[in-house]
Amino acid sequence: MNETLTDEKKWFASKGVWGGIVAVLAGILALFGFSVSPAEQANVVELASGLAASIGGAIAIWGRIVATKAIAGGGT
């Protein structure tokens, strides 16, 4: 598998970013005596990723609905 990172996405669509955020939060919670298992962390990452994608999609749809200009054809 020889893939390069040529495609782009928003930071909130990255499971890696969400995984990092959840890991940091789990570490902070551990300082206060709370325990978050790896399985619970994985569930939170899936939830956060799905929620972020849903919110992003809703914002895109809302933005198109309230837009005041047409989308250009993009062709020549």
mmCIF file of C-alpha atoms in Angstrom:
data_model
loop_
_atom_site.group_PDB
_atom_site.id
_atom_site.type_symbol
_atom_site.label_atom_id
_atom_site.label_comp_id
_atom_site.label_asym_id
_atom_site.label_seq_id
_atom_site.Cartn_x
_atom_site.Cartn_y
_atom_site.Cartn_z
ATOM 1 C CA MET A 1 0.000 0.000 0.000
ATOM 2 C CA ASN A 2 1.784 3.114 -1.235
ATOM 3 C CA GLU A 3 -0.439 6.065 -0.331
ATOM 4 C CA THR A 4 0.623 9.652 0.053
ATOM 5 C CA LEU A 5 -1.128 12.382 1.994
ATOM 6 C CA THR A 6 -2.403 14.348 -0.986
ATOM 7 C CA ASP A 7 -6.076 14.608 -0.030
ATOM 8 C CA GLU A 8 -7.061 17.251 2.478
ATOM 9 C CA LYS A 9 -9.754 17.359 5.120
ATOM 10 C CA LYS A 10 -10.689 19.637 7.966
ATOM 11 C CA TRP A 11 -8.992 19.010 11.309
ATOM 12 C CA PHE A 12 -12.288 18.039 12.927
ATOM 13 C CA ALA A 13 -12.772 15.221 10.408
ATOM 14 C CA SER A 14 -9.558 13.506 11.525
ATOM 15 C CA LYS A 15 -9.896 10.520 13.836
ATOM 16 C CA GLY A 16 -6.224 10.979 14.666
ATOM 17 C CA VAL A 17 -6.880 14.474 15.998
ATOM 18 C CA TRP A 18 -9.912 13.287 17.976
ATOM 19 C CA GLY A 19 -7.908 10.360 19.316
ATOM 20 C CA GLY A 20 -5.228 12.755 20.522
ATOM 21 C CA ILE A 21 -7.765 15.061 22.151
ATOM 22 C CA VAL A 22 -9.462 12.156 23.919
ATOM 23 C CA ALA A 23 -6.107 10.749 25.080
ATOM 24 C CA VAL A 24 -5.119 14.118 26.564
ATOM 25 C CA LEU A 25 -8.499 14.472 28.277
ATOM 26 C CA ALA A 26 -8.242 10.906 29.637
ATOM 27 C CA GLY A 27 -4.828 11.774 31.039
ATOM 28 C CA ILE A 28 -6.190 14.894 32.713
ATOM 29 C CA LEU A 29 -9.087 12.897 34.174
ATOM 30 C CA ALA A 30 -6.595 10.342 35.504
ATOM 31 C CA LEU A 31 -4.876 13.133 37.441
ATOM 32 C CA PHE A 32 -8.162 13.662 39.283
ATOM 33 C CA GLY A 33 -8.692 9.959 40.015
ATOM 34 C CA PHE A 34 -10.988 9.055 37.136
ATOM 35 C CA SER A 35 -10.293 6.047 34.952
ATOM 36 C CA VAL A 36 -11.126 5.935 31.242
ATOM 37 C CA SER A 37 -10.512 2.573 29.561
ATOM 38 C CA PRO A 38 -9.100 2.310 26.035
ATOM 39 C CA ALA A 39 -12.462 0.933 24.870
ATOM 40 C CA GLU A 40 -14.265 3.954 26.303
ATOM 41 C CA GLN A 41 -11.720 6.249 24.660
ATOM 42 C CA ALA A 42 -12.323 4.536 21.294
ATOM 43 C CA ASN A 43 -16.082 4.994 21.704
ATOM 44 C CA VAL A 44 -15.622 8.697 22.460
ATOM 45 C CA VAL A 45 -13.397 9.116 19.390
ATOM 46 C CA GLU A 46 -16.047 7.484 17.158
ATOM 47 C CA LEU A 47 -18.769 9.640 18.690
ATOM 48 C CA ALA A 48 -16.763 12.863 18.385
ATOM 49 C CA SER A 49 -15.756 12.093 14.802
ATOM 50 C CA GLY A 50 -19.331 11.353 13.761
ATOM 51 C CA LEU A 51 -20.655 14.390 15.595
ATOM 52 C CA ALA A 52 -18.068 16.672 13.999
ATOM 53 C CA ALA A 53 -18.877 15.323 10.523
ATOM 54 C CA SER A 54 -22.607 15.829 11.123
ATOM 55 C CA ILE A 55 -22.115 19.375 12.374
ATOM 56 C CA GLY A 56 -19.815 20.163 9.440
ATOM 57 C CA GLY A 57 -22.383 18.827 6.974
ATOM 58 C CA ALA A 58 -25.189 20.798 8.611
ATOM 59 C CA ILE A 59 -23.118 24.002 8.469
ATOM 60 C CA ALA A 60 -22.357 23.395 4.790
ATOM 61 C CA ILE A 61 -26.047 22.892 3.978
ATOM 62 C CA TRP A 62 -27.064 25.931 6.037
ATOM 63 C CA GLY A 63 -24.368 28.014 4.346
ATOM 64 C CA ARG A 64 -25.673 27.076 0.923
ATOM 65 C CA ILE A 65 -29.265 27.837 1.909
ATOM 66 C CA VAL A 66 -28.465 31.340 3.182
ATOM 67 C CA ALA A 67 -25.922 32.120 0.431
ATOM 68 C CA THR A 68 -26.578 35.190 -1.659
ATOM 69 C CA LYS A 69 -24.483 34.219 -4.691
ATOM 70 C CA ALA A 70 -24.689 31.305 -7.111
ATOM 71 C CA ILE A 71 -21.977 28.659 -7.260
ATOM 72 C CA ALA A 72 -19.719 29.138 -10.306
ATOM 73 C CA GLY A 73 -19.613 26.359 -12.882
ATOM 74 C CA GLY A 74 -15.872 25.890 -12.522
ATOM 75 C CA GLY A 75 -15.435 25.124 -16.217
ATOM 76 C CA THR A 76 -13.817 27.201 -18.926
#
